[in-house]
Tab-separated table of C-alpha atoms in Angstrom:
chain	number	residue	atom	x	y	z
A	1	UNK	CA	-18.588	25.001	30.572
A	2	UNK	CA	-22.006	23.831	29.375
A	3	UNK	CA	-23.659	21.301	31.672
A	4	UNK	CA	-24.727	18.481	29.331
A	5	UNK	CA	-27.369	17.343	31.813
A	6	UNK	CA	-29.303	20.560	31.111
A	7	UNK	CA	-31.195	21.437	27.947
A	8	UNK	CA	-30.375	24.637	26.018
A	9	UNK	CA	-32.713	26.692	28.222
A	10	UNK	CA	-31.056	25.456	31.396
A	11	UNK	CA	-33.534	22.828	32.627
A	12	UNK	CA	-32.746	19.266	33.650
A	13	UNK	CA	-35.407	17.668	31.468
A	14	UNK	CA	-36.039	17.066	27.765
A	15	UNK	CA	-37.122	20.028	25.612
A	16	UNK	CA	-40.452	18.297	24.953
A	17	UNK	CA	-41.208	18.551	28.685
A	18	UNK	CA	-40.112	22.197	28.898
A	19	UNK	CA	-42.795	24.781	28.196
A	20	UNK	CA	-41.598	28.187	27.015
A	21	UNK	CA	-43.748	31.200	26.296
A	22	UNK	CA	-42.280	33.340	23.509
A	23	UNK	CA	-43.159	37.043	23.480
A	24	UNK	CA	-43.916	37.597	19.792
A	25	UNK	CA	-44.044	41.122	18.391
A	26	UNK	CA	-44.564	40.023	14.795
A	27	UNK	CA	-41.016	41.011	13.850
A	28	UNK	CA	-38.209	38.794	12.592
A	29	UNK	CA	-36.339	38.555	15.918
A	30	UNK	CA	-39.062	37.106	18.128
A	31	UNK	CA	-40.319	34.982	15.216
A	32	UNK	CA	-36.900	33.352	14.882
A	33	UNK	CA	-36.776	32.687	18.622
A	34	UNK	CA	-40.125	30.886	18.485
A	35	UNK	CA	-39.192	28.874	15.385
A	36	UNK	CA	-35.763	27.968	16.769
A	37	UNK	CA	-37.161	26.681	20.053
A	38	UNK	CA	-39.942	24.780	18.306
A	39	UNK	CA	-37.399	23.092	16.032
A	40	UNK	CA	-35.369	22.103	19.108
A	41	UNK	CA	-38.449	20.297	20.395
A	42	UNK	CA	-39.658	22.654	23.109
A	43	UNK	CA	-43.314	23.035	24.074
A	44	UNK	CA	-43.659	26.534	22.604
A	45	UNK	CA	-46.562	28.906	23.233
A	46	UNK	CA	-46.543	32.224	21.363
A	47	UNK	CA	-48.118	35.297	22.944
A	48	UNK	CA	-48.574	38.672	21.250
A	49	UNK	CA	-49.680	41.772	23.099
A	50	UNK	CA	-51.960	44.210	21.299
A	51	UNK	CA	-50.636	47.399	22.820
A	52	UNK	CA	-52.209	50.142	20.759
A	53	UNK	CA	-54.655	50.748	17.944
A	54	UNK	CA	-52.930	52.233	14.918
A	55	UNK	CA	-56.344	52.961	13.482
A	56	UNK	CA	-56.802	55.577	16.191
A	57	UNK	CA	-55.174	58.984	16.408
A	58	UNK	CA	-51.707	57.749	17.345
A	59	UNK	CA	-50.501	56.649	13.927
A	60	UNK	CA	-49.340	58.028	10.640
A	61	UNK	CA	-51.640	57.075	7.797
A	62	UNK	CA	-50.285	54.032	5.992
A	63	UNK	CA	-47.889	52.997	8.764
A	64	UNK	CA	-47.454	49.335	9.596
A	65	UNK	CA	-50.130	48.673	12.177
A	66	UNK	CA	-50.550	46.523	15.238
A	67	UNK	CA	-53.007	44.362	13.291
A	68	UNK	CA	-50.370	43.524	10.663
A	69	UNK	CA	-47.836	42.587	13.328
A	70	UNK	CA	-50.345	40.312	15.051
A	71	UNK	CA	-51.142	38.699	11.701
A	72	UNK	CA	-47.434	38.092	11.041
A	73	UNK	CA	-46.949	36.494	14.459
A	74	UNK	CA	-49.955	34.238	13.895
A	75	UNK	CA	-48.582	33.110	10.524
A	76	UNK	CA	-45.281	32.136	12.108
A	77	UNK	CA	-47.127	30.052	14.709
A	78	UNK	CA	-49.141	28.333	11.967
A	79	UNK	CA	-46.003	27.667	9.912
A	80	UNK	CA	-44.137	26.112	12.845
A	81	UNK	CA	-47.146	24.418	14.444
A	82	UNK	CA	-47.479	25.867	17.928
A	83	UNK	CA	-50.371	27.668	19.681
A	84	UNK	CA	-50.546	31.459	19.571
A	85	UNK	CA	-52.569	33.845	21.732
A	86	UNK	CA	-53.272	37.577	21.450
A	87	UNK	CA	-53.849	39.567	24.635
A	88	UNK	CA	-55.471	43.003	24.611
A	89	UNK	CA	-53.218	45.264	26.668
A	90	UNK	CA	-54.201	48.592	25.117
A	91	UNK	CA	-55.515	50.112	28.360
A	92	UNK	CA	-52.534	48.904	30.389
A	93	UNK	CA	-50.072	50.172	27.794
A	94	UNK	CA	-51.767	53.547	27.545
A	95	UNK	CA	-51.810	54.049	31.319
A	96	UNK	CA	-48.367	52.617	32.097
A	97	UNK	CA	-46.406	53.903	29.103
A	98	UNK	CA	-48.111	56.405	26.774
A	99	UNK	CA	-49.639	58.650	29.447
A	100	UNK	CA	-46.329	58.888	31.327
A	101	UNK	CA	-44.531	59.576	28.049
A	102	UNK	CA	-46.755	62.599	27.432
A	103	UNK	CA	-46.570	63.855	31.011
A	104	UNK	CA	-42.770	63.510	31.086
A	105	UNK	CA	-42.421	65.659	27.982
A	106	UNK	CA	-44.751	68.248	29.481
A	107	UNK	CA	-42.524	68.280	32.592
A	108	UNK	CA	-39.464	69.052	30.465
A	109	UNK	CA	-37.980	65.541	30.470
A	110	UNK	CA	-36.967	63.307	27.560
A	111	UNK	CA	-38.531	59.904	28.331
A	112	UNK	CA	-37.589	56.464	27.006
A	113	UNK	CA	-40.939	54.620	26.714
A	114	UNK	CA	-39.380	51.380	25.429
A	115	UNK	CA	-37.756	50.844	28.839
A	116	UNK	CA	-41.029	51.467	30.663
A	117	UNK	CA	-42.798	49.034	28.322
A	118	UNK	CA	-40.298	46.276	29.113
A	119	UNK	CA	-40.460	47.095	32.815
A	120	UNK	CA	-44.201	47.559	33.283
A	121	UNK	CA	-45.812	45.430	30.583
A	122	UNK	CA	-43.618	42.802	28.933
A	123	UNK	CA	-41.523	41.759	31.931
A	124	UNK	CA	-44.360	42.224	34.409
A	125	UNK	CA	-47.818	41.430	33.044
A	126	UNK	CA	-46.712	39.202	30.173
A	127	UNK	CA	-44.274	37.375	32.424
A	128	UNK	CA	-47.099	36.764	34.916
A	129	UNK	CA	-49.224	35.403	32.049
A	130	UNK	CA	-46.406	33.017	31.127
A	131	UNK	CA	-46.402	31.681	34.676
A	132	UNK	CA	-50.190	31.328	34.561
A	133	UNK	CA	-49.677	29.136	31.474
A	134	UNK	CA	-47.353	26.927	33.560
A	135	UNK	CA	-44.357	27.848	31.432
A	136	UNK	CA	-40.896	27.030	32.739
A	137	UNK	CA	-39.558	30.289	31.279
A	138	UNK	CA	-40.296	33.155	28.894
A	139	UNK	CA	-38.135	33.895	25.848
A	140	UNK	CA	-37.867	37.141	23.885
A	141	UNK	CA	-36.104	38.359	20.757
A	142	UNK	CA	-34.033	40.992	22.567
A	143	UNK	CA	-30.340	41.231	21.752
A	144	UNK	CA	-28.861	40.743	25.192
A	145	UNK	CA	-27.330	37.775	26.992
A	146	UNK	CA	-28.198	35.919	30.166
A	147	UNK	CA	-25.256	34.098	31.693
A	148	UNK	CA	-25.267	31.987	34.830
A	149	UNK	CA	-22.574	32.618	37.420
A	150	UNK	CA	-23.357	32.360	41.126
A	151	UNK	CA	-26.768	33.611	39.915
A	152	UNK	CA	-28.115	34.667	36.510
A	153	UNK	CA	-26.293	37.716	35.137
A	154	UNK	CA	-27.226	40.196	32.400
A	155	UNK	CA	-24.606	40.752	29.670
A	156	UNK	CA	-24.388	42.836	26.532
A	157	UNK	CA	-25.108	41.173	23.193
A	158	UNK	CA	-22.228	39.808	21.141
A	159	UNK	CA	-23.079	42.240	18.328
A	160	UNK	CA	-22.499	45.759	19.730
A	161	UNK	CA	-24.609	47.242	16.933
A	162	UNK	CA	-27.661	45.271	18.093
A	163	UNK	CA	-27.080	45.366	21.850
A	164	UNK	CA	-30.257	46.352	23.737
A	165	UNK	CA	-28.863	46.422	27.267
A	166	UNK	CA	-29.637	50.149	27.634
A	167	UNK	CA	-33.340	49.366	27.234
A	168	UNK	CA	-33.321	46.401	29.623
A	169	UNK	CA	-31.412	47.791	32.615
A	170	UNK	CA	-34.489	47.619	34.857
A	171	UNK	CA	-34.770	43.830	34.530
A	172	UNK	CA	-34.787	42.554	38.116
A	173	UNK	CA	-32.902	39.487	39.411
A	174	UNK	CA	-36.238	37.688	39.842
A	175	UNK	CA	-37.251	38.416	36.251
A	176	UNK	CA	-33.804	37.438	34.968
A	177	UNK	CA	-34.175	34.068	36.635
A	178	UNK	CA	-37.239	33.383	34.454
A	179	UNK	CA	-36.242	35.073	31.191
A	180	UNK	CA	-34.246	33.701	28.250
A	181	UNK	CA	-32.676	35.624	25.320
A	182	UNK	CA	-31.733	33.103	22.597
A	183	UNK	CA	-30.432	35.694	20.088
A	184	UNK	CA	-27.941	37.535	22.292
A	185	UNK	CA	-24.957	35.439	21.176
A	186	UNK	CA	-25.461	35.974	17.420
A	187	UNK	CA	-22.745	37.942	15.643
A	188	UNK	CA	-25.070	39.977	13.408
A	189	UNK	CA	-28.666	40.605	12.363
A	190	UNK	CA	-27.818	38.887	9.079
A	191	UNK	CA	-27.569	35.614	11.028
A	192	UNK	CA	-31.073	36.155	12.399
A	193	UNK	CA	-32.509	36.759	8.941
A	194	UNK	CA	-30.677	33.689	7.621
A	195	UNK	CA	-32.336	31.603	10.342
A	196	UNK	CA	-35.731	33.069	9.428
A	197	UNK	CA	-35.163	32.018	5.813
A	198	UNK	CA	-34.042	28.575	6.943
A	199	UNK	CA	-37.317	28.093	8.852
A	200	UNK	CA	-39.332	29.394	5.889
A	201	UNK	CA	-40.720	32.403	7.748
A	202	UNK	CA	-42.373	35.067	5.611
A	203	UNK	CA	-41.064	37.775	7.966
A	204	UNK	CA	-37.442	36.993	7.034
A	205	UNK	CA	-37.114	40.244	5.093
A	206	UNK	CA	-39.470	42.349	7.203
A	207	UNK	CA	-37.838	45.740	7.931
A	208	UNK	CA	-36.795	46.587	11.476
A	209	UNK	CA	-38.977	49.110	13.264
A	210	UNK	CA	-37.143	52.428	13.495
A	211	UNK	CA	-39.434	54.478	15.720
A	212	UNK	CA	-41.192	54.130	19.031
A	213	UNK	CA	-44.091	51.797	18.268
A	214	UNK	CA	-46.830	54.329	18.980
A	215	UNK	CA	-44.921	57.136	17.215
A	216	UNK	CA	-44.345	55.540	13.790
A	217	UNK	CA	-43.638	58.798	11.969
A	218	UNK	CA	-41.129	60.002	14.570
A	219	UNK	CA	-43.217	63.025	15.569
A	220	UNK	CA	-43.441	62.918	19.352
A	221	UNK	CA	-45.131	66.306	19.387
A	222	UNK	CA	-48.074	65.084	17.296
A	223	UNK	CA	-48.802	62.284	19.754
A	224	UNK	CA	-48.436	64.498	22.804
A	225	UNK	CA	-50.671	67.205	21.344
A	226	UNK	CA	-53.443	64.657	20.812
A	227	UNK	CA	-53.156	63.533	24.427
A	228	UNK	CA	-52.337	66.887	26.034
A	229	UNK	CA	-53.586	69.794	23.853
A	230	UNK	CA	-52.222	72.305	26.379
A	231	UNK	CA	-48.714	71.255	25.343
A	232	UNK	CA	-48.891	73.787	22.496
A	233	UNK	CA	-48.934	76.769	24.866
A	234	UNK	CA	-46.467	79.330	23.464
A	235	UNK	CA	-43.596	80.816	25.400
A	236	UNK	CA	-40.170	82.417	25.225
A	237	UNK	CA	-36.730	81.245	24.157
A	238	UNK	CA	-34.179	82.797	26.532
A	239	UNK	CA	-30.424	82.701	27.126
A	240	UNK	CA	-28.717	81.843	30.405
A	241	UNK	CA	-29.165	85.420	31.644
A	242	UNK	CA	-32.877	85.330	30.897
A	243	UNK	CA	-32.716	87.608	27.853
A	244	UNK	CA	-35.525	86.858	25.402
A	245	UNK	CA	-34.170	85.694	22.041
A	246	UNK	CA	-37.369	84.474	20.424
A	247	UNK	CA	-40.653	82.638	20.893
A	248	UNK	CA	-41.822	79.044	20.610
A	249	UNK	CA	-45.077	77.121	20.132
A	250	UNK	CA	-44.664	74.652	23.002
A	251	UNK	CA	-41.707	73.244	24.955
A	252	UNK	CA	-42.578	69.766	23.649
A	253	UNK	CA	-40.975	70.713	20.334
A	254	UNK	CA	-37.544	70.892	22.022
A	255	UNK	CA	-35.115	68.485	23.679
A	256	UNK	CA	-31.916	69.069	25.628
A	257	UNK	CA	-28.943	69.233	23.292
A	258	UNK	CA	-31.017	70.249	20.256
A	259	UNK	CA	-29.341	72.679	17.873
A	260	UNK	CA	-31.457	72.819	14.720
A	261	UNK	CA	-34.909	74.323	14.441
A	262	UNK	CA	-34.654	76.566	17.496
A	263	UNK	CA	-36.311	79.498	15.772
A	264	UNK	CA	-33.477	81.834	16.797
A	265	UNK	CA	-31.156	83.196	14.134
A	266	UNK	CA	-28.676	85.956	13.362
A	267	UNK	CA	-26.398	85.185	16.339
A	268	UNK	CA	-22.611	84.947	16.341
A	269	UNK	CA	-22.380	81.343	17.579
A	270	UNK	CA	-24.610	78.267	17.374
A	271	UNK	CA	-26.993	77.831	20.276
A	272	UNK	CA	-28.208	74.602	21.877
A	273	UNK	CA	-31.117	73.785	24.159
A	274	UNK	CA	-29.660	73.637	27.666
A	275	UNK	CA	-32.823	72.978	29.648
A	276	UNK	CA	-36.591	73.226	29.489
A	277	UNK	CA	-38.632	75.235	31.993
A	278	UNK	CA	-42.218	74.062	31.373
A	279	UNK	CA	-43.581	75.813	34.460
A	280	UNK	CA	-42.652	79.187	32.958
A	281	UNK	CA	-43.010	77.911	29.367
A	282	UNK	CA	-39.390	78.785	28.647
A	283	UNK	CA	-36.712	77.115	26.511
A	284	UNK	CA	-33.229	77.989	27.801
A	285	UNK	CA	-30.481	78.045	25.177
A	286	UNK	CA	-26.751	78.678	25.229
A	287	UNK	CA	-23.347	77.685	23.813
A	288	UNK	CA	-22.280	74.067	23.390
A	289	UNK	CA	-19.782	74.418	26.235
A	290	UNK	CA	-22.678	74.932	28.645
A	291	UNK	CA	-24.073	71.473	27.817
A	292	UNK	CA	-21.227	69.614	29.508
A	293	UNK	CA	-22.457	67.686	32.555
A	294	UNK	CA	-20.305	65.910	35.128
A	295	UNK	CA	-22.713	65.104	37.983
A	296	UNK	CA	-25.936	63.242	37.267
A	297	UNK	CA	-28.596	62.506	39.942
A	298	UNK	CA	-30.465	59.224	39.474
A	299	UNK	CA	-33.292	57.396	41.208
A	300	UNK	CA	-35.336	54.174	40.861
A	301	UNK	CA	-32.031	52.295	40.771
A	302	UNK	CA	-32.148	48.636	39.773
A	303	UNK	CA	-28.902	47.013	40.921
A	304	UNK	CA	-27.625	43.740	39.461
A	305	UNK	CA	-24.207	43.719	41.100
A	306	UNK	CA	-22.975	41.156	43.597
A	307	UNK	CA	-22.494	43.499	46.576
A	308	UNK	CA	-25.325	45.634	48.033
A	309	UNK	CA	-25.740	48.838	46.023
A	310	UNK	CA	-25.505	51.122	49.058
A	311	UNK	CA	-22.423	49.377	50.486
A	312	UNK	CA	-20.141	52.121	49.119
A	313	UNK	CA	-18.860	53.822	45.970
A	314	UNK	CA	-18.826	51.910	42.698
A	315	UNK	CA	-16.151	52.629	40.082
A	316	UNK	CA	-17.813	51.415	36.907
A	317	UNK	CA	-18.817	52.558	33.410
A	318	UNK	CA	-22.145	54.124	32.463
A	319	UNK	CA	-24.232	55.085	29.446
A	320	UNK	CA	-26.391	58.194	29.772
A	321	UNK	CA	-27.903	57.752	26.294
A	322	UNK	CA	-28.401	54.682	24.147
A	323	UNK	CA	-26.210	55.809	21.244
A	324	UNK	CA	-23.065	56.567	23.259
A	325	UNK	CA	-20.463	54.028	24.422
A	326	UNK	CA	-20.039	53.399	28.171
A	327	UNK	CA	-17.863	55.972	29.950
A	328	UNK	CA	-15.905	55.697	33.250
A	329	UNK	CA	-17.863	56.959	36.231
A	330	UNK	CA	-18.143	56.834	40.004
A	331	UNK	CA	-21.521	56.058	41.559
A	332	UNK	CA	-22.086	57.411	45.056
A	333	UNK	CA	-25.226	55.852	46.556
A	334	UNK	CA	-27.532	58.014	48.635
A	335	UNK	CA	-29.865	55.106	49.425
A	336	UNK	CA	-30.670	51.684	47.984
A	337	UNK	CA	-32.490	53.369	45.072
A	338	UNK	CA	-30.894	56.830	44.694
A	339	UNK	CA	-27.399	57.994	43.840
A	340	UNK	CA	-25.232	60.660	42.277
A	341	UNK	CA	-23.174	59.633	39.282
A	342	UNK	CA	-19.918	61.462	38.588
A	343	UNK	CA	-18.850	61.227	34.951
A	344	UNK	CA	-15.055	61.285	34.788
A	345	UNK	CA	-15.361	62.850	31.330
A	346	UNK	CA	-18.244	65.366	31.099
A	347	UNK	CA	-21.026	64.435	28.679
A	348	UNK	CA	-23.151	66.764	26.549
A	349	UNK	CA	-26.927	66.720	26.412
A	350	UNK	CA	-27.674	64.788	29.622
A	351	UNK	CA	-31.425	65.048	30.140
A	352	UNK	CA	-33.923	64.207	32.856
A	353	UNK	CA	-36.078	61.251	31.848
A	354	UNK	CA	-33.227	59.348	30.200
A	355	UNK	CA	-31.649	56.223	31.666
A	356	UNK	CA	-28.205	55.926	33.200
A	357	UNK	CA	-27.102	52.313	32.696
A	358	UNK	CA	-24.265	50.645	34.614
A	359	UNK	CA	-21.590	48.323	33.180
A	360	UNK	CA	-18.728	46.373	34.727
A	361	UNK	CA	-15.399	47.724	33.397
A	362	UNK	CA	-13.532	45.331	31.104
A	363	UNK	CA	-16.545	43.030	30.913
A	364	UNK	CA	-19.838	42.613	29.068
A	365	UNK	CA	-21.789	42.460	32.314
A	366	UNK	CA	-24.688	44.867	32.889
A	367	UNK	CA	-24.932	46.026	36.498
A	368	UNK	CA	-28.340	47.702	36.287
A	369	UNK	CA	-29.071	51.409	36.141
A	370	UNK	CA	-31.377	54.210	37.164
A	371	UNK	CA	-33.392	57.164	35.853
A	372	UNK	CA	-31.921	60.635	35.465
A	373	UNK	CA	-34.404	62.739	37.333
A	374	UNK	CA	-33.370	66.327	37.674
A	375	UNK	CA	-32.577	68.998	35.121
A	376	UNK	CA	-29.279	70.795	34.910
């Protein structure tokens, strides 16, 4: 039941005395959050991070650039009448996110840079900036919910098609105490756009970004080759017995579970990438049946459950990729930050570098997650 003595952000004081920093990307979601809170009377401060330079070698010609997004965020602040700041985080973003992205691919993993960006930049450096600005909290446009039980809990968004819990599993209890997600309860993205139109925001019809921000044309290989030219070293495509079936122009052009574009033809059955062996510059392929994985090692566990993570086994549900629904699993902790996950139903295409996110069965609650760290 809502405590009427608290404002909508959970503070026992008027909105006008509650300062909230809004992380503004220039998109419709974060713009609506800022406008909504300003209309409610909060002391809103908008902050946009300049994370990369699309004029440099990381962008497709003609793609929507960081400068345009910053301009859009600034226009929203001017329309609604609150201060807006731009912080140059290009070096931090490159070191903490882009460089690891390239190195992970070179090591044969399939990284998820959006999670690292939330973990290492937005919910770390930007959150610290919000505190430096004496803000009571920081709000974002993510589609996820924060609910208060005995302590703040992380929950999936109401709209399963917009839910971003997979990308926010590494949010710590301390961060969750400070963060707010005003859009998580909305039933659809159409509601968000309707709110943007209501507030007169010019970004109301701005398209959603479909790619990783620094890979706007979807070509991971192009970005990696610019950063790590050695990634194009050729090698062999082999089967499970080591028989050479063909050649490739760099393991970065392949991901676990890939079927199309292998460069191997004339065989009786379709082949899939089973694993990458960058040390020997080999791509290992085989039948679909060989993709099934039951046991998944994870590390860097962030646990949001009530009991200590290493207190014993956890019978929960997990996602091992963002596009799949949660599946029943058993987590067997090895330490406070490492575990083995047993999938009760084997999953195809499990890859090192992806996240394994935990969910409470029969509930919307997110229990944290970890990083898949070892190949098959």
